[in-house]
Tab-separated table of C-alpha atoms in Angstrom:
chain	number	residue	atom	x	y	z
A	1	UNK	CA	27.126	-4.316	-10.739
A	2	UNK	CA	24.557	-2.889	-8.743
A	3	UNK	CA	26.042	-2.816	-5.371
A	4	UNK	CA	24.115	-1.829	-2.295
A	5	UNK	CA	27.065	-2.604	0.389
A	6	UNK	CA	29.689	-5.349	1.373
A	7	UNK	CA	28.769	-7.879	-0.963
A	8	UNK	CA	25.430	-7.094	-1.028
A	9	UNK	CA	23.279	-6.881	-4.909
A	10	UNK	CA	20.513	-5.533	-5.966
A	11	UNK	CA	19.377	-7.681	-8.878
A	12	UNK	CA	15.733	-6.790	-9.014
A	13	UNK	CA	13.827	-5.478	-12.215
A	14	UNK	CA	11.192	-2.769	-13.554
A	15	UNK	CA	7.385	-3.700	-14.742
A	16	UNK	CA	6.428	-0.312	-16.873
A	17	UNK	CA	3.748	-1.951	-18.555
A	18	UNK	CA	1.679	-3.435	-16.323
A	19	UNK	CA	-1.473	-1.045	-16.009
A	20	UNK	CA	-3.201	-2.263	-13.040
A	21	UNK	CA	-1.288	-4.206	-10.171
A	22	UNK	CA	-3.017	-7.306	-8.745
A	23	UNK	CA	-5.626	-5.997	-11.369
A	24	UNK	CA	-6.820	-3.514	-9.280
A	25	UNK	CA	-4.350	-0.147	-8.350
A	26	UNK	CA	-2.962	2.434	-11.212
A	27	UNK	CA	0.497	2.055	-12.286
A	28	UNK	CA	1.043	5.315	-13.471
A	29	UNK	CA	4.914	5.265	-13.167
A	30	UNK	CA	5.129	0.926	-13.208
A	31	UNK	CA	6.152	-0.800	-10.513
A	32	UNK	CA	9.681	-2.887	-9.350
A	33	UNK	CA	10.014	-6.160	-8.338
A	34	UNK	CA	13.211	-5.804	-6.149
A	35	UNK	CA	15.375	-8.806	-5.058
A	36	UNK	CA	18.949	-8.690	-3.389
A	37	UNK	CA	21.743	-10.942	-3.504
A	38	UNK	CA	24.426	-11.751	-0.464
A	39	UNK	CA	27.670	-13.404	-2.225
A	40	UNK	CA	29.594	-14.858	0.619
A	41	UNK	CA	30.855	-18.425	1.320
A	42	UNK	CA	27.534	-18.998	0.820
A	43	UNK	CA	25.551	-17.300	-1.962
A	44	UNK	CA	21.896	-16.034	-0.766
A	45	UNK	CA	19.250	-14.953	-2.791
A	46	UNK	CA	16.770	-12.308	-1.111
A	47	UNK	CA	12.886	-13.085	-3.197
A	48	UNK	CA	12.918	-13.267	-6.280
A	49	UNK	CA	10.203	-11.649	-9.036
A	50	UNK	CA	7.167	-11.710	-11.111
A	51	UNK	CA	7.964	-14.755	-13.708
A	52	UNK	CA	7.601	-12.823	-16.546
A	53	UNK	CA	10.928	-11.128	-15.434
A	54	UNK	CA	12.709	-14.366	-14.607
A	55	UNK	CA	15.607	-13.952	-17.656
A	56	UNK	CA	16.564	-10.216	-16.925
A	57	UNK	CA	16.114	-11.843	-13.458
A	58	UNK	CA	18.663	-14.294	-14.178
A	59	UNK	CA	21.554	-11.784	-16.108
A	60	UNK	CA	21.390	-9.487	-13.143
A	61	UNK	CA	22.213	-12.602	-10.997
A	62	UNK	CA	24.623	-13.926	-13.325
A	63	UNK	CA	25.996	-10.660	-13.244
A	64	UNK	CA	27.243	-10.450	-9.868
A	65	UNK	CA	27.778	-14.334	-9.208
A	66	UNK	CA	28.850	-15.707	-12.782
A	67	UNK	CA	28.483	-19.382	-13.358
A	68	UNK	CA	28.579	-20.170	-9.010
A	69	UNK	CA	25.609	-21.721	-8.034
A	70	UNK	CA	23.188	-20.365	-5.056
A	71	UNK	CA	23.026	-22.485	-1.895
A	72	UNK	CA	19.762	-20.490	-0.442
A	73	UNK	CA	16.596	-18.342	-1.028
A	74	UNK	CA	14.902	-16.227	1.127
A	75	UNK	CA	11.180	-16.132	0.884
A	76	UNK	CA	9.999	-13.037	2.918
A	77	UNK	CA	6.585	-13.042	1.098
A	78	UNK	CA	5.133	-15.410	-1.145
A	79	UNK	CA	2.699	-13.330	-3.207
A	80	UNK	CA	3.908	-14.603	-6.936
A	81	UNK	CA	5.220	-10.689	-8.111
A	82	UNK	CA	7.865	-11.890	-5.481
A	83	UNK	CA	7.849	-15.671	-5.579
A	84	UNK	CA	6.510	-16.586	-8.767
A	85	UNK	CA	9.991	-17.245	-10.395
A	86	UNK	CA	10.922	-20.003	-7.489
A	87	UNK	CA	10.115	-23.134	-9.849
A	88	UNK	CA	12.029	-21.554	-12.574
A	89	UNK	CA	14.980	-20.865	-10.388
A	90	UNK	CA	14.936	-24.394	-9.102
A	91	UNK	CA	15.375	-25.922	-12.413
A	92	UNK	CA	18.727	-23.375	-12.882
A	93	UNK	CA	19.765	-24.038	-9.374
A	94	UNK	CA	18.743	-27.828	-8.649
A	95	UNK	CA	20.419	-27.598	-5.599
A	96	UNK	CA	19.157	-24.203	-3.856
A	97	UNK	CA	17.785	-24.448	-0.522
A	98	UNK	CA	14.404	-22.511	0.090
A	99	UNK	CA	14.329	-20.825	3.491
A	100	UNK	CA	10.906	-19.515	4.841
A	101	UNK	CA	8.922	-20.191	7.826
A	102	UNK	CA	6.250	-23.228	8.331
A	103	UNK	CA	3.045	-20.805	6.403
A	104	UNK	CA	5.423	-20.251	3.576
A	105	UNK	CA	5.934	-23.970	3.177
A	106	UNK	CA	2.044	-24.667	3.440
A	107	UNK	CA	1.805	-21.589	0.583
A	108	UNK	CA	4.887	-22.684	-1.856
A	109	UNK	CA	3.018	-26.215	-2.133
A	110	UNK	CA	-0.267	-24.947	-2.420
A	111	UNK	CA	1.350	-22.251	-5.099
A	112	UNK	CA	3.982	-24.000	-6.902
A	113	UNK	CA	4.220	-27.877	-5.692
A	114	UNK	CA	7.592	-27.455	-3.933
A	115	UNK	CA	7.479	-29.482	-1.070
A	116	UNK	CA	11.826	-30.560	-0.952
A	117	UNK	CA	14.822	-28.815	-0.754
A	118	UNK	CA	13.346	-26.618	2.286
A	119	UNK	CA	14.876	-24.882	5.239
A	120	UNK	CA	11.923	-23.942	7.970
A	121	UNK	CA	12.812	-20.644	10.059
A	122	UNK	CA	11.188	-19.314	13.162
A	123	UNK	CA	11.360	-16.364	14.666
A	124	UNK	CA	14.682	-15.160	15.877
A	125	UNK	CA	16.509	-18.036	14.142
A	126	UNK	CA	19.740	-17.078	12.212
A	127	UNK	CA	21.983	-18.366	9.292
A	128	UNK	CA	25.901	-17.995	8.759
A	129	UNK	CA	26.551	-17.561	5.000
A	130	UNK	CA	30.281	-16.950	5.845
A	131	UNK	CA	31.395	-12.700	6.623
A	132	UNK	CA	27.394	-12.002	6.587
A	133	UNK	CA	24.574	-13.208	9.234
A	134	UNK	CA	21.211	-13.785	8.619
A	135	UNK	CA	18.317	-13.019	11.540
A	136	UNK	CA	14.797	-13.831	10.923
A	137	UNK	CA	11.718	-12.111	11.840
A	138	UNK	CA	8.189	-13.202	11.805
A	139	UNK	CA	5.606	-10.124	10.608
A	140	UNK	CA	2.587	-12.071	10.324
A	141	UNK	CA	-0.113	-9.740	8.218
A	142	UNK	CA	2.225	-7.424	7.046
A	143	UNK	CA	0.083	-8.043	4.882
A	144	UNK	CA	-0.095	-11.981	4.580
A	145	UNK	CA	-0.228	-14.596	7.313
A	146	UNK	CA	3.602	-15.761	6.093
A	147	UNK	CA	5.044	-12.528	5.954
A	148	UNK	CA	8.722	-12.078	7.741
A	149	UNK	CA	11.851	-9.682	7.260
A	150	UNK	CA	15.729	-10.811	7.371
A	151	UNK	CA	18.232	-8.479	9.302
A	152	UNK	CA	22.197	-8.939	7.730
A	153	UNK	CA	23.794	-6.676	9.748
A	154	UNK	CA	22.217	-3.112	9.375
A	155	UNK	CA	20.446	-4.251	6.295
A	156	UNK	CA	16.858	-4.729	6.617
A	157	UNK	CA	15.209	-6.798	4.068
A	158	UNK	CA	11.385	-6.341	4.633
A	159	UNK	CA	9.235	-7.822	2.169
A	160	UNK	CA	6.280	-5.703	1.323
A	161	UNK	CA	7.101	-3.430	4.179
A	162	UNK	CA	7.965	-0.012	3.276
A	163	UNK	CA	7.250	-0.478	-0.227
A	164	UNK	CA	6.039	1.619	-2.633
A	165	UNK	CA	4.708	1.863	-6.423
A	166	UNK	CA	7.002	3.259	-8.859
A	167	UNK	CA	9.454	1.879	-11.048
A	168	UNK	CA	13.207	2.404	-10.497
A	169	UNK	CA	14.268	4.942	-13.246
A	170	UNK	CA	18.611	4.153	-13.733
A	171	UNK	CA	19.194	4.391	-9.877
A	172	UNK	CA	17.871	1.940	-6.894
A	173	UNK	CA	19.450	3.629	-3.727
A	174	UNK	CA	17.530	6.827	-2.271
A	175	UNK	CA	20.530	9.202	-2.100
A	176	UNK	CA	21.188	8.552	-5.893
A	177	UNK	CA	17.531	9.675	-7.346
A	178	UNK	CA	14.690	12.071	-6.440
A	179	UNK	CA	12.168	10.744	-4.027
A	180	UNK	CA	9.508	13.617	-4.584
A	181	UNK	CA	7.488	11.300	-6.633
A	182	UNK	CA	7.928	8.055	-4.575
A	183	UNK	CA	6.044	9.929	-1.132
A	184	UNK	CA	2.514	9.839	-2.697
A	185	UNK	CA	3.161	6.544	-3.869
A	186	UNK	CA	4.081	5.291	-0.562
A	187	UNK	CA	0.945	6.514	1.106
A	188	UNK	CA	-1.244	5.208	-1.990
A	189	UNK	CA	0.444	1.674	-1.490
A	190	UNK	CA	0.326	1.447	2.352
A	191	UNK	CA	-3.611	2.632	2.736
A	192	UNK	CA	-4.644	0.134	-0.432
A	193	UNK	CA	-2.174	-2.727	0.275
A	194	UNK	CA	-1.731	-3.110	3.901
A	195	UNK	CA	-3.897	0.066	5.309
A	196	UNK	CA	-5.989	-3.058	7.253
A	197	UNK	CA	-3.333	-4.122	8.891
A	198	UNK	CA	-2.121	-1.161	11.388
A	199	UNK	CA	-2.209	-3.344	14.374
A	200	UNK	CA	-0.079	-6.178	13.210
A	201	UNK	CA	2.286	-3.169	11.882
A	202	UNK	CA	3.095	-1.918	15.045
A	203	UNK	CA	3.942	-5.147	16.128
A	204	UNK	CA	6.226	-5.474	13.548
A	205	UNK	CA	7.499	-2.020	14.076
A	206	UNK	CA	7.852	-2.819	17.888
A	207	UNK	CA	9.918	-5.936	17.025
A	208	UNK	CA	12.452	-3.810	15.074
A	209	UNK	CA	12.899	-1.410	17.458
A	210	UNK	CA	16.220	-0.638	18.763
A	211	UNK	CA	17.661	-2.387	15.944
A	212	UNK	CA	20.300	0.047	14.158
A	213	UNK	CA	18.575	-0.284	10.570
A	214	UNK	CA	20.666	1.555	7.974
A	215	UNK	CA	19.034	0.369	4.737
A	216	UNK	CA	15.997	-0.693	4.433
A	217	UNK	CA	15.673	-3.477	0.916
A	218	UNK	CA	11.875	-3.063	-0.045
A	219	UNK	CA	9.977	-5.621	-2.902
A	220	UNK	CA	9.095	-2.784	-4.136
A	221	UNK	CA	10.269	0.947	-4.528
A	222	UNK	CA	14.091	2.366	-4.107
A	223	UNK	CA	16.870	0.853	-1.563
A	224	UNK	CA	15.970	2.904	1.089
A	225	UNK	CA	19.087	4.796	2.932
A	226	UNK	CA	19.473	8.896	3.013
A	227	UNK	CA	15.243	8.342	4.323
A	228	UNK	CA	15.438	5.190	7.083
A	229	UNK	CA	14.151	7.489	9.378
A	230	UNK	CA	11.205	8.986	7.365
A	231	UNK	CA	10.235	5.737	5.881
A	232	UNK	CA	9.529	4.284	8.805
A	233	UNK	CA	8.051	7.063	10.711
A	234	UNK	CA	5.757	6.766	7.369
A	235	UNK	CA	4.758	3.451	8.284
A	236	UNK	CA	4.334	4.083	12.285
A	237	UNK	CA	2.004	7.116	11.300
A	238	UNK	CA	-0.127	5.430	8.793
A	239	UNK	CA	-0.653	1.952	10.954
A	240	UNK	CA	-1.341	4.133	13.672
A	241	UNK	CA	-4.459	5.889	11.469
A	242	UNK	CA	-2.817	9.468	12.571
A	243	UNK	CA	-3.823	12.134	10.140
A	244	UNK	CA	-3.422	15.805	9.068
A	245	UNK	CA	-6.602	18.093	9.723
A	246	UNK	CA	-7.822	18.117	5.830
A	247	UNK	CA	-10.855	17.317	3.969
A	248	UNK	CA	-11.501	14.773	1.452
A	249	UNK	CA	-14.228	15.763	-0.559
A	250	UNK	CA	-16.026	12.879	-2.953
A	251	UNK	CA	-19.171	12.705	-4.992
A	252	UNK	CA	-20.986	10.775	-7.646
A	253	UNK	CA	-22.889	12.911	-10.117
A	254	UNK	CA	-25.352	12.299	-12.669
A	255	UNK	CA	-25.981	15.453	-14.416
A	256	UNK	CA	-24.101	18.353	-12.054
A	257	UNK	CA	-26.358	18.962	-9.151
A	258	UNK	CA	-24.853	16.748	-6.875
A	259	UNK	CA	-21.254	18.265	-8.178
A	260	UNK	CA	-22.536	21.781	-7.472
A	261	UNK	CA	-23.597	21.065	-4.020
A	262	UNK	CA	-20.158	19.135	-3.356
A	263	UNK	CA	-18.797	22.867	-4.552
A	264	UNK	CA	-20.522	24.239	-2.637
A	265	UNK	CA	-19.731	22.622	0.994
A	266	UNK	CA	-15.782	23.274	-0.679
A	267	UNK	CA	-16.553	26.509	-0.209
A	268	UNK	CA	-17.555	27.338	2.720
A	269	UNK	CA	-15.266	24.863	4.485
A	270	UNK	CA	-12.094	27.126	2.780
A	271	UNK	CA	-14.135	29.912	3.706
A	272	UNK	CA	-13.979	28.780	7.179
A	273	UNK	CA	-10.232	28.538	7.240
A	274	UNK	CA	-9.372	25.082	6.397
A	275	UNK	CA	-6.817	25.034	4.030
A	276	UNK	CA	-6.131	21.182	3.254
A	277	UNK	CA	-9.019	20.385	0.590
A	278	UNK	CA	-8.951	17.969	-1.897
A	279	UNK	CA	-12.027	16.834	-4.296
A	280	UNK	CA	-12.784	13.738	-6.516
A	281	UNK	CA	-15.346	12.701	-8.771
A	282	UNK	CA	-15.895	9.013	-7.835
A	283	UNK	CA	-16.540	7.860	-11.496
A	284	UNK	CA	-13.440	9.626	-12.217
A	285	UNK	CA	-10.891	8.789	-10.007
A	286	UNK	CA	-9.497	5.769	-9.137
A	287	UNK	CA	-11.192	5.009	-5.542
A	288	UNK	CA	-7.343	4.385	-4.502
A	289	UNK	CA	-6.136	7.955	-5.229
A	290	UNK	CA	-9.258	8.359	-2.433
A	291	UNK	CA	-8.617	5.954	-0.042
A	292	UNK	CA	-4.345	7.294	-0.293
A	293	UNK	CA	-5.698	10.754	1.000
A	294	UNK	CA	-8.215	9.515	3.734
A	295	UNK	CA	-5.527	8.336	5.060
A	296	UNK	CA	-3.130	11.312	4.862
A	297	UNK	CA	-6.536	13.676	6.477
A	298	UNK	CA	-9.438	13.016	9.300
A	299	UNK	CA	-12.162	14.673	7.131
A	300	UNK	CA	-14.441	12.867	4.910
A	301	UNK	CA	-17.342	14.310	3.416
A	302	UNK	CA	-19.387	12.371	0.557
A	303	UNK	CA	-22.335	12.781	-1.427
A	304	UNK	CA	-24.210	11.400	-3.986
A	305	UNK	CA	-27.412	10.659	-5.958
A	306	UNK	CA	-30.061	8.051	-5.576
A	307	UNK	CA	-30.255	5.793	-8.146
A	308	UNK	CA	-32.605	2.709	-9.325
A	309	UNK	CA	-33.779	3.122	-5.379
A	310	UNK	CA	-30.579	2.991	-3.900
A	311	UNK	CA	-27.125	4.434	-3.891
A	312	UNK	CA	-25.233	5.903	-6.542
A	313	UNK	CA	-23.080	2.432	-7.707
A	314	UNK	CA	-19.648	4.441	-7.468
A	315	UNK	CA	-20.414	5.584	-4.014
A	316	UNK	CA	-21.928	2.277	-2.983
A	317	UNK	CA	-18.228	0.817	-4.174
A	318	UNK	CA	-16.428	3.553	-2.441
A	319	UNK	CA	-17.737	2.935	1.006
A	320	UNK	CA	-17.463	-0.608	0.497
A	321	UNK	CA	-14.170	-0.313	0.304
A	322	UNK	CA	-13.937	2.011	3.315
A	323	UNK	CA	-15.408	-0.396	5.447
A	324	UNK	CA	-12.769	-3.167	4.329
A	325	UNK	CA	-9.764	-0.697	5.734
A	326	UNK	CA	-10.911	-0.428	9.514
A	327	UNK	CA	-9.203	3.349	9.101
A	328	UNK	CA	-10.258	4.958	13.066
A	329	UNK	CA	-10.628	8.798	13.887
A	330	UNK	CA	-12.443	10.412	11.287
A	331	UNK	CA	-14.950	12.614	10.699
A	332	UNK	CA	-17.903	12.533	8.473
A	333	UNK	CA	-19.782	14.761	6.694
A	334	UNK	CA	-22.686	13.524	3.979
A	335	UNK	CA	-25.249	14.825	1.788
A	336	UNK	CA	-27.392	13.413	-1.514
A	337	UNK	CA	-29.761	14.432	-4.073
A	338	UNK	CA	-32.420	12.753	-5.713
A	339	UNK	CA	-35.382	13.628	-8.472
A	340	UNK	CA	-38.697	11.585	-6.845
A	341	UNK	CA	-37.633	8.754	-4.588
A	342	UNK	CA	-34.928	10.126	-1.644
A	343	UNK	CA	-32.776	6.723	-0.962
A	344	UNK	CA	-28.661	8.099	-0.980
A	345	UNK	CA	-28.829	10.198	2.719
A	346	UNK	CA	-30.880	7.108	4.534
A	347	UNK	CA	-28.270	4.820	2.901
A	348	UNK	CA	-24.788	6.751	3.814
A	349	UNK	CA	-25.972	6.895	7.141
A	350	UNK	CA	-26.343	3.349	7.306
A	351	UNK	CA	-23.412	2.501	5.819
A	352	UNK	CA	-21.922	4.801	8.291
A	353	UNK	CA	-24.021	3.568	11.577
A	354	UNK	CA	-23.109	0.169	10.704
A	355	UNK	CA	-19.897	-0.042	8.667
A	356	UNK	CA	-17.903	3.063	9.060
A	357	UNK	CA	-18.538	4.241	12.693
A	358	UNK	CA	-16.464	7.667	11.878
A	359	UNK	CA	-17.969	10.368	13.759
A	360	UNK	CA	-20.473	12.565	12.330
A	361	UNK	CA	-20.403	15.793	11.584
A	362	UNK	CA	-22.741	18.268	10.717
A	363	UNK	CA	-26.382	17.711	9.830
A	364	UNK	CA	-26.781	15.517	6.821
A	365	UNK	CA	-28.000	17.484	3.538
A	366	UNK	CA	-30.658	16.621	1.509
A	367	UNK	CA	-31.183	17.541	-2.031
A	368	UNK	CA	-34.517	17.608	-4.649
A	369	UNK	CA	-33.887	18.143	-7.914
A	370	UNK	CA	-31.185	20.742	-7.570
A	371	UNK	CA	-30.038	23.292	-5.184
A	372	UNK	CA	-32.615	25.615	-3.636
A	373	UNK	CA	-31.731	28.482	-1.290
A	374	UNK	CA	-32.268	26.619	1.913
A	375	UNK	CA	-30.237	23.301	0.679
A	376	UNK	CA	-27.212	25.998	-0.701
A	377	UNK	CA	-27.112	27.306	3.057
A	378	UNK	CA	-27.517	23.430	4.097
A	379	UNK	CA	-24.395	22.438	2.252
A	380	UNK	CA	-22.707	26.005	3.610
A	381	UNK	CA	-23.317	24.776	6.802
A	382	UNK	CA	-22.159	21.611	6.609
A	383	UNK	CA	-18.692	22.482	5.309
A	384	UNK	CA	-18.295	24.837	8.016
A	385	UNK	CA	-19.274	22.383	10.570
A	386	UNK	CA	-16.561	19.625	9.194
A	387	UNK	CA	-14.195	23.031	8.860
A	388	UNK	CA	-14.385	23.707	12.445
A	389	UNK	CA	-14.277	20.445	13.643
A	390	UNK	CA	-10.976	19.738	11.957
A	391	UNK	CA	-9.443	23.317	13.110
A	392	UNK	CA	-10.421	22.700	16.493
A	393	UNK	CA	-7.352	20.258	17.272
């Protein structure tokens, strides 16, 4: 039995072949679908997971609680890779009790037609199961409007919150595995998942605080325990849109020129001192591999050509998506190239005067056809500029 502490399961599951979650981010090492159990005088069930799972679901219950029914559920979040196996459950467990608060209620009918058998929570309500205690609290848009946590003692269970991708190879509990490959992953799923939704994080951070938190039970990624601490200073860092002075470097190329310059302004910015570079191909790499390390550094610098009179489609995409994550206090660098119609500089900028509003940096470069002395000094200059501005905090 997977035992977390005092009566306390985990009885959640692995996804390894799902490719895309919600259709949209990598899965390079799958994903978990983490749910908890409290067996007490009254049996609890913390979320449950994707239905696909729901019969290992069910033996990892059955495995701590045998043939005893559950008197309640816990719905922290309602998106379905953590609700989706209610209806299922309730046909097991006629009798369970669903406790959520009133916008899970108007969600689980919407979702799943259960409108009976519910117990309505607000914030800073409690429940006695028996030796264990559960306290409610409210997180609206952590990342959804419904979205709470449940304190039992010094065990946090909080949804979405301080998740990350990653499936659970053999061990669940941080001090029991290596976490080296679950910090990217954290970063990637915070900045794509919830990166909008900084303010309503520090609320939520600012509601926890001063509570003595000594594991934190995720939906997603290990039990965290040995890392409390780091986890959520994570979380306070990313929501707060604090950064490292590095440079993300992306471009869209056609047939190398653009590439070339985008080496170019690498270059010099190195050159310059700054040692925190990274560079992606926007056809290439997933845009949330992009958006992960704009949020880990305050320098952006992006480039691409025209195309059909407009902007390269990948770039177009890319700061689309930009503008969708309200990420504050960075700095912007941008150049283009084109053949016989210039379009991509005019239309960066705009995206940037009326989308972005980072701060520019720099003096836009403009390309023709391919690199010419002056536009190779352009692009020099440009990645110095972004260099210096970074150094100077």
């Amino acid at each position: 039995m997977k035992q977390i502490i005092s009566n306390i399961y985990y009885v959640g599951v692995n996804d390894r072949n799902k490719n895309l979650f919600e259709g949209l981010w990598p899965l390079p090492n799958g994903v978990s679908y983490n749910a908890y159990l409290i067996d007490d005088e009254k049996v609890c069930l913390i979320d449950t997971v994707e239905v696909d799972f729901f019969m290992p679901f069910l033996e990892n219950i059955r495995e701590v609680i045998g043939d005893r029914p559950i008197d309640y559920v816990v719905v922290n979040h309602m998106e379905p890779d953590h609700s989706g196996s209610l209806a299922l459950l309730r046909q097991f467990y006629p009798n369970i009790e669903i406790i959520g608060n009133k916008k899970t209620f108007d969600m689980m009918a919407g979702f799943y037609r259960l409108t009976t058998g519910l117990k309505e929570v607000k914030n800073g309500d409690s429940i006695e199961l028996g030796a264990h205690t559960l306290n409610f609290v409210l997180t609206p848009m952590v990342h959804w409007p419904e979205t709470m946590m449940t304190l039992c003692g010094s065990v946090l269970f909080s949804g979405d919150a301080f998740g990350c991708f990653g499936a659970l190879n053999g061990a669940y509990v941080d001090e029991q595995m290596n976490c080296d490959t679950f910090w990217l992953e954290m970063t990637r799923y915070y900045s794509n998942i919830v990166g909008k939704y900084g303010t309503p994080v520090q609320m939520a951070l600012k509601k926890l605080a001063g509570v003595k938190v000594d594991y934190i039970c995720s939906t997603h990624g290990p039990v965290w325990h040995q890392y409390v601490e780091k986890v959520i200073g994570i979380y306070d860092r990313l929501s707060k849109y604090e950064a490292e002075p590095g440079l993300v470097i992306c471009y869209g190329t056609m047939y190398g020129n653009t590439e070339r310059a985008a080496e170019v302004i690498a270059r010099a910015a190195a050159q310059a001192g700054l040692k925190n570079i990274v560079m992606y191909n926007v056809s290439k790499t997933h845009h949330s591999y992009i958006i992960r390390d704009l949020f880990r550094y305050r320098g952006l610098i992006v480039g691409a050509p025209t195309y059909n009179t407009g902007l390269y489609h990948e770039m177009n995409v890319l700061l689309d998506e930009l503008s969708q994550k309200d990420i504050k206090g960075r700095y912007f660098g941008w150049f283009g190239s084109f053949s016989w119609a210039s379009k991509a500089v005019s239309e960066i900028t705009k995206w940037n005067d009326e989308k972005l509003h980072y701060e520019p940096v720099g003096t836009p470069v403009e390309i023709k056809q391919a690199l010419t002395d002056e536009t190779l000094a352009q692009c020099e200059a440009l990645g110095r500029a972004m260099a210096e501005r970074l150094m100077a905090e």
